[in-house]
Amino acid sequence: MRKGFGSIVLDVAFRHLAPFMILYAVYVLVHGHYGPGGGFQAGAMLGLALCLVQLVQGHDAKPKWGLGMTAGLVLACVGALIYVGIGLAAFVWSGNFLDYGVLPIAAIPAEARALGILGIESGVTLGVMGVIFVIFDLLTRDKGQGA
Amino acid sequence: MIKKATVVVLILVGLLFSYVALSLPPTGDHEAPAALHVSPRYIEKAYEETKTPNMVCAVLADYRSYDTLGETVVIVVAGIATVFILGVRRPSDEA
C-alpha cells in the first residue's frame, strides 16, 4: 500500500486513536497476571495499531510513522528469541529450561517466576505483533513492489 | 456404490461416537478423570509458587511454557513462510 488510504479527517483521527491503542495493548499485556489478557492478545492489538498507521499513512509517508516489512519480521524473530533466551538463561543458574524460578531477579523464587512470566509474555507480544504486521503489509503491497 | 458405502460408514461412525459420548463425564464434574490428575495441584499451589493471581496465566506461561514456546515459534514461522510465498518479486510484475 504505497499511497495512503485516508483523507485529512482519517489522518487526524488516527493520530488520536493510535496512542490509546498502544497504551491499552500494554495494559492488556501487564494485566495478564491479574485477569484476562496476556501476550497473544496484546500482540494482536499492537499489530492492529501498526496496521492502522500503515492503512492511513501509506508506505511512502513522510515522516514515517509505521514500520517497514523487514523491521516487522525482525521484531517477530526478536520476540521468539526473547522467549528462548529467557528459557536458556535459567541454565546459567543451574535450572531447567524455562525454569525462571532460579533467575536472580527477585528475592524469592515465586516472584522471579512472576517476572519471568512477564518477560516471556513480552516476547510473545513482539512475535505476534510483528507477524500480524508483516502479513498485512504483504497482502496490501502494490504489484511489483517486491520484498 | 461408493457413495452409499460412504454414507453407511458415516452412520456407523456417528453411532459409535454417540455411544462413546454417552459415557463421557458431565460438564463441571469434579470427579472426572481430567480434574483428578494435576488440576488440583495447580489450583492449590499456583499462587504460592508463581505469585500470579490469574491461574490461567500461571499455567499457560509457567507450568506449560513449553507449549506456549511452541505456539510462538509456530506463529513466527508462519510469518516467515508468508514472506517467502508473497514477498517474492516475479519477472512478470515488472511491467
PDB file of C-alpha atoms in Angstrom:
ATOM      1  CA  MET A   1       0.000   0.000   0.000  1.00  0.00           C
ATOM      2  CA  ARG A   2       2.132   2.760  -1.366  1.00  0.00           C
ATOM      3  CA  LYS A   3      -0.390   5.583  -1.184  1.00  0.00           C
ATOM      4  CA  GLY A   4      -2.266   6.367   1.971  1.00  0.00           C
ATOM      5  CA  PHE A   5      -5.912   5.463   2.226  1.00  0.00           C
ATOM      6  CA  GLY A   6      -7.169   8.367   4.209  1.00  0.00           C
ATOM      7  CA  SER A   7      -8.168  11.968   3.947  1.00  0.00           C
ATOM      8  CA  ILE A   8      -7.285  14.693   6.425  1.00  0.00           C
ATOM      9  CA  VAL A   9     -10.097  13.534   8.722  1.00  0.00           C
ATOM     10  CA  LEU A  10      -8.723   9.987   8.989  1.00  0.00           C
ATOM     11  CA  ASP A  11      -5.221  11.329   9.369  1.00  0.00           C
ATOM     12  CA  VAL A  12      -6.169  13.469  12.361  1.00  0.00           C
ATOM     13  CA  ALA A  13      -8.381  10.740  13.862  1.00  0.00           C
ATOM     14  CA  PHE A  14      -5.721   8.042  13.789  1.00  0.00           C
ATOM     15  CA  ARG A  15      -3.227  10.330  15.494  1.00  0.00           C
ATOM     16  CA  HIS A  16      -5.597  10.429  18.466  1.00  0.00           C
ATOM     17  CA  LEU A  17      -6.522   6.747  18.251  1.00  0.00           C
ATOM     18  CA  ALA A  18      -3.128   5.061  17.847  1.00  0.00           C
ATOM     19  CA  PRO A  19      -1.574   6.128  21.187  1.00  0.00           C
ATOM     20  CA  PHE A  20      -4.563   4.829  23.124  1.00  0.00           C
ATOM     21  CA  MET A  21      -4.495   1.524  21.231  1.00  0.00           C
ATOM     22  CA  ILE A  22      -0.820   1.099  22.090  1.00  0.00           C
ATOM     23  CA  LEU A  23      -1.412   2.095  25.725  1.00  0.00           C
ATOM     24  CA  TYR A  24      -4.318  -0.329  26.050  1.00  0.00           C
ATOM     25  CA  ALA A  25      -2.237  -3.098  24.483  1.00  0.00           C
ATOM     26  CA  VAL A  26       0.489  -2.557  27.074  1.00  0.00           C
ATOM     27  CA  TYR A  27      -2.208  -2.603  29.782  1.00  0.00           C
ATOM     28  CA  VAL A  28      -3.554  -5.910  28.461  1.00  0.00           C
ATOM     29  CA  LEU A  29      -0.024  -7.345  28.478  1.00  0.00           C
ATOM     30  CA  VAL A  30       0.802  -6.262  32.027  1.00  0.00           C
ATOM     31  CA  HIS A  31      -2.663  -7.049  33.386  1.00  0.00           C
ATOM     32  CA  GLY A  32      -2.376 -10.644  32.157  1.00  0.00           C
ATOM     33  CA  HIS A  33      -1.167 -11.551  35.648  1.00  0.00           C
ATOM     34  CA  TYR A  34      -4.426 -10.397  37.254  1.00  0.00           C
ATOM     35  CA  GLY A  35      -7.160 -11.000  34.739  1.00  0.00           C
ATOM     36  CA  PRO A  36      -7.934 -11.897  31.149  1.00  0.00           C
ATOM     37  CA  GLY A  37      -5.207 -10.765  28.818  1.00  0.00           C
ATOM     38  CA  GLY A  38      -1.661 -11.706  28.057  1.00  0.00           C
ATOM     39  CA  GLY A  39       0.896 -11.789  25.306  1.00  0.00           C
ATOM     40  CA  PHE A  40      -1.170 -13.023  22.380  1.00  0.00           C
ATOM     41  CA  GLN A  41      -3.985 -10.526  22.872  1.00  0.00           C
ATOM     42  CA  ALA A  42      -1.628  -7.597  23.446  1.00  0.00           C
ATOM     43  CA  GLY A  43       0.336  -8.574  20.351  1.00  0.00           C
ATOM     44  CA  ALA A  44      -2.823  -8.619  18.250  1.00  0.00           C
ATOM     45  CA  MET A  45      -3.769  -5.128  19.456  1.00  0.00           C
ATOM     46  CA  LEU A  46      -0.294  -3.701  18.841  1.00  0.00           C
ATOM     47  CA  GLY A  47      -0.222  -5.304  15.408  1.00  0.00           C
ATOM     48  CA  LEU A  48      -3.579  -3.757  14.541  1.00  0.00           C
ATOM     49  CA  ALA A  49      -2.364  -0.335  15.697  1.00  0.00           C
ATOM     50  CA  LEU A  50       0.553  -0.657  13.296  1.00  0.00           C
ATOM     51  CA  CYS A  51      -1.774  -1.818  10.510  1.00  0.00           C
ATOM     52  CA  LEU A  52      -3.959   1.258  11.125  1.00  0.00           C
ATOM     53  CA  VAL A  53      -0.934   3.517  10.746  1.00  0.00           C
ATOM     54  CA  GLN A  54       0.027   1.764   7.509  1.00  0.00           C
ATOM     55  CA  LEU A  55      -3.561   1.926   6.223  1.00  0.00           C
ATOM     56  CA  VAL A  56      -3.979   5.647   6.798  1.00  0.00           C
ATOM     57  CA  GLN A  57      -0.498   6.938   6.116  1.00  0.00           C
ATOM     58  CA  GLY A  58       0.613   4.619   3.347  1.00  0.00           C
ATOM     59  CA  HIS A  59       4.029   3.263   2.602  1.00  0.00           C
ATOM     60  CA  ASP A  60       5.716   6.465   1.426  1.00  0.00           C
ATOM     61  CA  ALA A  61       4.508   8.854   4.114  1.00  0.00           C
ATOM     62  CA  LYS A  62       6.962  11.455   5.401  1.00  0.00           C
ATOM     63  CA  PRO A  63       7.704  11.486   8.277  1.00  0.00           C
ATOM     64  CA  LYS A  64       7.429   7.724   8.512  1.00  0.00           C
ATOM     65  CA  TRP A  65       5.216   6.601  11.411  1.00  0.00           C
ATOM     66  CA  GLY A  66       4.890   2.900  10.762  1.00  0.00           C
ATOM     67  CA  LEU A  67       7.405   0.102  10.415  1.00  0.00           C
ATOM     68  CA  GLY A  68       8.730  -1.483   7.251  1.00  0.00           C
ATOM     69  CA  MET A  69       8.161  -5.137   6.471  1.00  0.00           C
ATOM     70  CA  THR A  70      11.757  -6.083   7.299  1.00  0.00           C
ATOM     71  CA  ALA A  71      11.554  -4.344  10.668  1.00  0.00           C
ATOM     72  CA  GLY A  72       8.326  -6.215  11.440  1.00  0.00           C
ATOM     73  CA  LEU A  73       9.902  -9.551  10.597  1.00  0.00           C
ATOM     74  CA  VAL A  74      12.999  -8.757  12.664  1.00  0.00           C
ATOM     75  CA  LEU A  75      10.777  -7.778  15.630  1.00  0.00           C
ATOM     76  CA  ALA A  76       8.868 -11.066  15.340  1.00  0.00           C
ATOM     77  CA  CYS A  77      12.086 -13.064  15.403  1.00  0.00           C
ATOM     78  CA  VAL A  78      13.435 -10.963  18.296  1.00  0.00           C
ATOM     79  CA  GLY A  79      10.241 -11.783  20.235  1.00  0.00           C
ATOM     80  CA  ALA A  80      10.726 -15.524  19.745  1.00  0.00           C
ATOM     81  CA  LEU A  81      14.403 -15.145  20.684  1.00  0.00           C
ATOM     82  CA  ILE A  82      13.475 -13.295  23.913  1.00  0.00           C
ATOM     83  CA  TYR A  83      11.316 -16.270  24.866  1.00  0.00           C
ATOM     84  CA  VAL A  84      14.032 -18.812  24.085  1.00  0.00           C
ATOM     85  CA  GLY A  85      16.678 -16.565  25.664  1.00  0.00           C
ATOM     86  CA  ILE A  86      14.842 -16.362  28.995  1.00  0.00           C
ATOM     87  CA  GLY A  87      14.450 -20.133  28.845  1.00  0.00           C
ATOM     88  CA  LEU A  88      18.156 -20.607  28.195  1.00  0.00           C
ATOM     89  CA  ALA A  89      19.168 -18.034  30.832  1.00  0.00           C
ATOM     90  CA  ALA A  90      17.953 -20.450  33.506  1.00  0.00           C
ATOM     91  CA  PHE A  91      20.811 -22.779  32.520  1.00  0.00           C
ATOM     92  CA  VAL A  92      23.328 -20.224  33.783  1.00  0.00           C
ATOM     93  CA  TRP A  93      21.943 -20.502  37.317  1.00  0.00           C
ATOM     94  CA  SER A  94      21.728 -24.308  37.002  1.00  0.00           C
ATOM     95  CA  GLY A  95      17.990 -24.563  36.479  1.00  0.00           C
ATOM     96  CA  ASN A  96      15.984 -26.453  33.894  1.00  0.00           C
ATOM     97  CA  PHE A  97      14.975 -24.982  30.538  1.00  0.00           C
ATOM     98  CA  LEU A  98      12.280 -22.288  31.100  1.00  0.00           C
ATOM     99  CA  ASP A  99      12.584 -22.603  34.897  1.00  0.00           C
ATOM    100  CA  TYR A 100      12.548 -18.885  35.780  1.00  0.00           C
ATOM    101  CA  GLY A 101      12.437 -19.558  39.496  1.00  0.00           C
ATOM    102  CA  VAL A 102      16.245 -19.733  39.615  1.00  0.00           C
ATOM    103  CA  LEU A 103      16.833 -16.363  37.942  1.00  0.00           C
ATOM    104  CA  PRO A 104      18.337 -13.845  40.413  1.00  0.00           C
ATOM    105  CA  ILE A 105      15.820 -11.082  39.579  1.00  0.00           C
ATOM    106  CA  ALA A 106      13.749 -11.193  42.784  1.00  0.00           C
ATOM    107  CA  ALA A 107      14.145 -12.027  46.438  1.00  0.00           C
ATOM    108  CA  ILE A 108      12.168 -15.274  46.399  1.00  0.00           C
ATOM    109  CA  PRO A 109      11.728 -17.800  43.546  1.00  0.00           C
ATOM    110  CA  ALA A 110       7.970 -17.225  43.292  1.00  0.00           C
ATOM    111  CA  GLU A 111       8.446 -13.537  42.474  1.00  0.00           C
ATOM    112  CA  ALA A 112      11.185 -14.393  39.992  1.00  0.00           C
ATOM    113  CA  ARG A 113       8.618 -16.650  38.327  1.00  0.00           C
ATOM    114  CA  ALA A 114       6.112 -13.793  38.092  1.00  0.00           C
ATOM    115  CA  LEU A 115       8.741 -11.595  36.435  1.00  0.00           C
ATOM    116  CA  GLY A 116       9.815 -14.427  34.136  1.00  0.00           C
ATOM    117  CA  ILE A 117       6.196 -14.877  33.029  1.00  0.00           C
ATOM    118  CA  LEU A 118       6.053 -11.157  32.220  1.00  0.00           C
ATOM    119  CA  GLY A 119       9.301 -11.484  30.230  1.00  0.00           C
ATOM    120  CA  ILE A 120       8.153 -14.340  28.053  1.00  0.00           C
ATOM    121  CA  GLU A 121       4.754 -12.699  27.545  1.00  0.00           C
ATOM    122  CA  SER A 122       6.597  -9.648  26.209  1.00  0.00           C
ATOM    123  CA  GLY A 123       8.408 -11.927  23.771  1.00  0.00           C
ATOM    124  CA  VAL A 124       5.086 -13.413  22.653  1.00  0.00           C
ATOM    125  CA  THR A 125       3.699  -9.891  22.201  1.00  0.00           C
ATOM    126  CA  LEU A 126       6.550  -8.846  19.937  1.00  0.00           C
ATOM    127  CA  GLY A 127       6.259 -12.039  17.920  1.00  0.00           C
ATOM    128  CA  VAL A 128       2.514 -11.787  17.327  1.00  0.00           C
ATOM    129  CA  MET A 129       2.728  -8.047  16.593  1.00  0.00           C
ATOM    130  CA  GLY A 130       5.476  -8.490  14.018  1.00  0.00           C
ATOM    131  CA  VAL A 131       3.755 -11.376  12.249  1.00  0.00           C
ATOM    132  CA  ILE A 132       0.361  -9.649  12.017  1.00  0.00           C
ATOM    133  CA  PHE A 133       2.008  -6.538  10.643  1.00  0.00           C
ATOM    134  CA  VAL A 134       4.148  -8.456   8.127  1.00  0.00           C
ATOM    135  CA  ILE A 135       1.158 -10.385   6.778  1.00  0.00           C
ATOM    136  CA  PHE A 136      -0.896  -7.179   6.466  1.00  0.00           C
ATOM    137  CA  ASP A 137       1.955  -5.372   4.728  1.00  0.00           C
ATOM    138  CA  LEU A 138       2.490  -8.200   2.252  1.00  0.00           C
ATOM    139  CA  LEU A 139      -1.209  -8.510   1.397  1.00  0.00           C
ATOM    140  CA  THR A 140      -1.640  -4.778   0.762  1.00  0.00           C
ATOM    141  CA  ARG A 141       1.604  -4.432  -1.169  1.00  0.00           C
ATOM    142  CA  ASP A 142       1.359  -2.913  -4.615  1.00  0.00           C
ATOM    143  CA  LYS A 143       2.097  -5.038  -7.660  1.00  0.00           C
ATOM    144  CA  GLY A 144       5.790  -5.282  -8.467  1.00  0.00           C
ATOM    145  CA  GLN A 145       6.960  -3.652  -5.279  1.00  0.00           C
ATOM    146  CA  GLY A 146       8.913  -6.749  -4.257  1.00  0.00           C
ATOM    147  CA  ALA A 147      10.319  -7.659  -0.906  1.00  0.00           C
TER     148      ALA A 147
ATOM    149  CA  MET B   1     -21.902 -47.584  -4.916  1.00  0.00           C
ATOM    150  CA  ILE B   2     -19.015 -45.846  -3.190  1.00  0.00           C
ATOM    151  CA  LYS B   3     -21.353 -43.037  -2.147  1.00  0.00           C
ATOM    152  CA  LYS B   4     -23.736 -45.486  -0.481  1.00  0.00           C
ATOM    153  CA  ALA B   5     -20.835 -47.212   1.250  1.00  0.00           C
ATOM    154  CA  THR B   6     -19.588 -43.827   2.485  1.00  0.00           C
ATOM    155  CA  VAL B   7     -22.998 -42.982   3.917  1.00  0.00           C
ATOM    156  CA  VAL B   8     -23.213 -46.341   5.693  1.00  0.00           C
ATOM    157  CA  VAL B   9     -19.709 -45.937   7.146  1.00  0.00           C
ATOM    158  CA  LEU B  10     -20.514 -42.382   8.275  1.00  0.00           C
ATOM    159  CA  ILE B  11     -23.699 -43.532  10.012  1.00  0.00           C
ATOM    160  CA  LEU B  12     -21.787 -46.312  11.774  1.00  0.00           C
ATOM    161  CA  VAL B  13     -19.042 -43.907  12.901  1.00  0.00           C
ATOM    162  CA  GLY B  14     -21.693 -41.436  14.066  1.00  0.00           C
ATOM    163  CA  LEU B  15     -23.416 -44.151  16.113  1.00  0.00           C
ATOM    164  CA  LEU B  16     -20.068 -45.149  17.596  1.00  0.00           C
ATOM    165  CA  PHE B  17     -19.296 -41.549  18.563  1.00  0.00           C
ATOM    166  CA  SER B  18     -22.755 -41.081  20.079  1.00  0.00           C
ATOM    167  CA  TYR B  19     -22.307 -44.264  22.132  1.00  0.00           C
ATOM    168  CA  VAL B  20     -18.899 -43.043  23.389  1.00  0.00           C
ATOM    169  CA  ALA B  21     -20.274 -39.559  24.108  1.00  0.00           C
ATOM    170  CA  LEU B  22     -22.922 -41.052  26.413  1.00  0.00           C
ATOM    171  CA  SER B  23     -20.222 -42.331  28.755  1.00  0.00           C
ATOM    172  CA  LEU B  24     -18.345 -39.005  28.972  1.00  0.00           C
ATOM    173  CA  PRO B  25     -18.458 -37.302  32.374  1.00  0.00           C
ATOM    174  CA  PRO B  26     -20.939 -34.401  32.626  1.00  0.00           C
ATOM    175  CA  THR B  27     -19.713 -30.812  32.303  1.00  0.00           C
ATOM    176  CA  GLY B  28     -18.274 -29.455  35.525  1.00  0.00           C
ATOM    177  CA  ASP B  29     -17.939 -32.866  37.176  1.00  0.00           C
ATOM    178  CA  HIS B  30     -15.183 -32.550  39.759  1.00  0.00           C
ATOM    179  CA  GLU B  31     -14.814 -36.333  39.863  1.00  0.00           C
ATOM    180  CA  ALA B  32     -13.957 -36.563  36.156  1.00  0.00           C
ATOM    181  CA  PRO B  33     -10.563 -38.148  35.398  1.00  0.00           C
ATOM    182  CA  ALA B  34      -9.285 -34.918  33.812  1.00  0.00           C
ATOM    183  CA  ALA B  35      -9.970 -32.989  37.024  1.00  0.00           C
ATOM    184  CA  LEU B  36      -8.246 -35.505  39.296  1.00  0.00           C
ATOM    185  CA  HIS B  37      -4.731 -35.650  37.852  1.00  0.00           C
ATOM    186  CA  VAL B  38      -2.736 -32.373  38.066  1.00  0.00           C
ATOM    187  CA  SER B  39      -5.525 -29.781  38.165  1.00  0.00           C
ATOM    188  CA  PRO B  40      -5.964 -29.797  41.982  1.00  0.00           C
ATOM    189  CA  ARG B  41      -2.247 -29.205  42.469  1.00  0.00           C
ATOM    190  CA  TYR B  42      -2.273 -26.246  40.074  1.00  0.00           C
ATOM    191  CA  ILE B  43      -5.298 -24.755  41.818  1.00  0.00           C
ATOM    192  CA  GLU B  44      -3.775 -25.164  45.270  1.00  0.00           C
ATOM    193  CA  LYS B  45      -0.185 -24.158  44.508  1.00  0.00           C
ATOM    194  CA  ALA B  46      -0.361 -21.730  41.565  1.00  0.00           C
ATOM    195  CA  TYR B  47      -0.405 -18.535  43.607  1.00  0.00           C
ATOM    196  CA  GLU B  48       2.082 -19.819  46.144  1.00  0.00           C
ATOM    197  CA  GLU B  49       4.615 -20.872  43.508  1.00  0.00           C
ATOM    198  CA  THR B  50       4.290 -18.079  40.952  1.00  0.00           C
ATOM    199  CA  LYS B  51       2.729 -15.098  42.792  1.00  0.00           C
ATOM    200  CA  THR B  52       0.338 -14.761  39.855  1.00  0.00           C
ATOM    201  CA  PRO B  53      -3.313 -14.371  40.846  1.00  0.00           C
ATOM    202  CA  ASN B  54      -4.516 -15.346  37.359  1.00  0.00           C
ATOM    203  CA  MET B  55      -4.264 -19.118  37.373  1.00  0.00           C
ATOM    204  CA  VAL B  56      -4.695 -19.337  33.607  1.00  0.00           C
ATOM    205  CA  CYS B  57      -1.648 -17.132  33.122  1.00  0.00           C
ATOM    206  CA  ALA B  58       0.420 -19.204  35.556  1.00  0.00           C
ATOM    207  CA  VAL B  59      -0.458 -22.460  33.810  1.00  0.00           C
ATOM    208  CA  LEU B  60      -0.007 -21.012  30.321  1.00  0.00           C
ATOM    209  CA  ALA B  61       3.322 -19.301  30.866  1.00  0.00           C
ATOM    210  CA  ASP B  62       4.914 -21.292  33.678  1.00  0.00           C
ATOM    211  CA  TYR B  63       3.718 -24.863  34.095  1.00  0.00           C
ATOM    212  CA  ARG B  64       3.024 -25.236  30.386  1.00  0.00           C
ATOM    213  CA  SER B  65       5.617 -22.852  28.987  1.00  0.00           C
ATOM    214  CA  TYR B  66       6.995 -25.429  26.542  1.00  0.00           C
ATOM    215  CA  ASP B  67       3.580 -25.440  24.885  1.00  0.00           C
ATOM    216  CA  THR B  68       3.485 -21.647  24.674  1.00  0.00           C
ATOM    217  CA  LEU B  69       7.026 -21.587  23.283  1.00  0.00           C
ATOM    218  CA  GLY B  70       5.865 -23.923  20.531  1.00  0.00           C
ATOM    219  CA  GLU B  71       2.856 -21.702  19.764  1.00  0.00           C
ATOM    220  CA  THR B  72       5.057 -18.616  19.486  1.00  0.00           C
ATOM    221  CA  VAL B  73       7.525 -20.358  17.199  1.00  0.00           C
ATOM    222  CA  VAL B  74       4.673 -21.618  15.009  1.00  0.00           C
ATOM    223  CA  ILE B  75       3.346 -18.068  14.609  1.00  0.00           C
ATOM    224  CA  VAL B  76       6.767 -16.660  13.725  1.00  0.00           C
ATOM    225  CA  VAL B  77       7.396 -19.480  11.255  1.00  0.00           C
ATOM    226  CA  ALA B  78       4.001 -18.744   9.667  1.00  0.00           C
ATOM    227  CA  GLY B  79       5.075 -15.103   9.230  1.00  0.00           C
ATOM    228  CA  ILE B  80       8.380 -16.121   7.634  1.00  0.00           C
ATOM    229  CA  ALA B  81       6.588 -18.535   5.299  1.00  0.00           C
ATOM    230  CA  THR B  82       4.201 -15.740   4.275  1.00  0.00           C
ATOM    231  CA  VAL B  83       7.182 -13.588   3.350  1.00  0.00           C
ATOM    232  CA  PHE B  84       8.625 -16.390   1.236  1.00  0.00           C
ATOM    233  CA  ILE B  85       5.329 -17.016  -0.569  1.00  0.00           C
ATOM    234  CA  LEU B  86       4.005 -13.465  -1.078  1.00  0.00           C
ATOM    235  CA  GLY B  87       7.170 -11.380  -0.869  1.00  0.00           C
ATOM    236  CA  VAL B  88       8.917 -12.635  -3.975  1.00  0.00           C
ATOM    237  CA  ARG B  89       9.415 -10.345  -6.934  1.00  0.00           C
ATOM    238  CA  ARG B  90       8.298 -12.101 -10.113  1.00  0.00           C
ATOM    239  CA  PRO B  91       9.588 -11.042 -13.542  1.00  0.00           C
ATOM    240  CA  SER B  92       6.008 -10.583 -14.823  1.00  0.00           C
ATOM    241  CA  ASP B  93       5.355  -7.914 -12.169  1.00  0.00           C
ATOM    242  CA  GLU B  94       7.900  -5.504 -13.562  1.00  0.00           C
ATOM    243  CA  ALA B  95       5.776  -4.258 -16.462  1.00  0.00           C
TER     244      ALA B  95
END
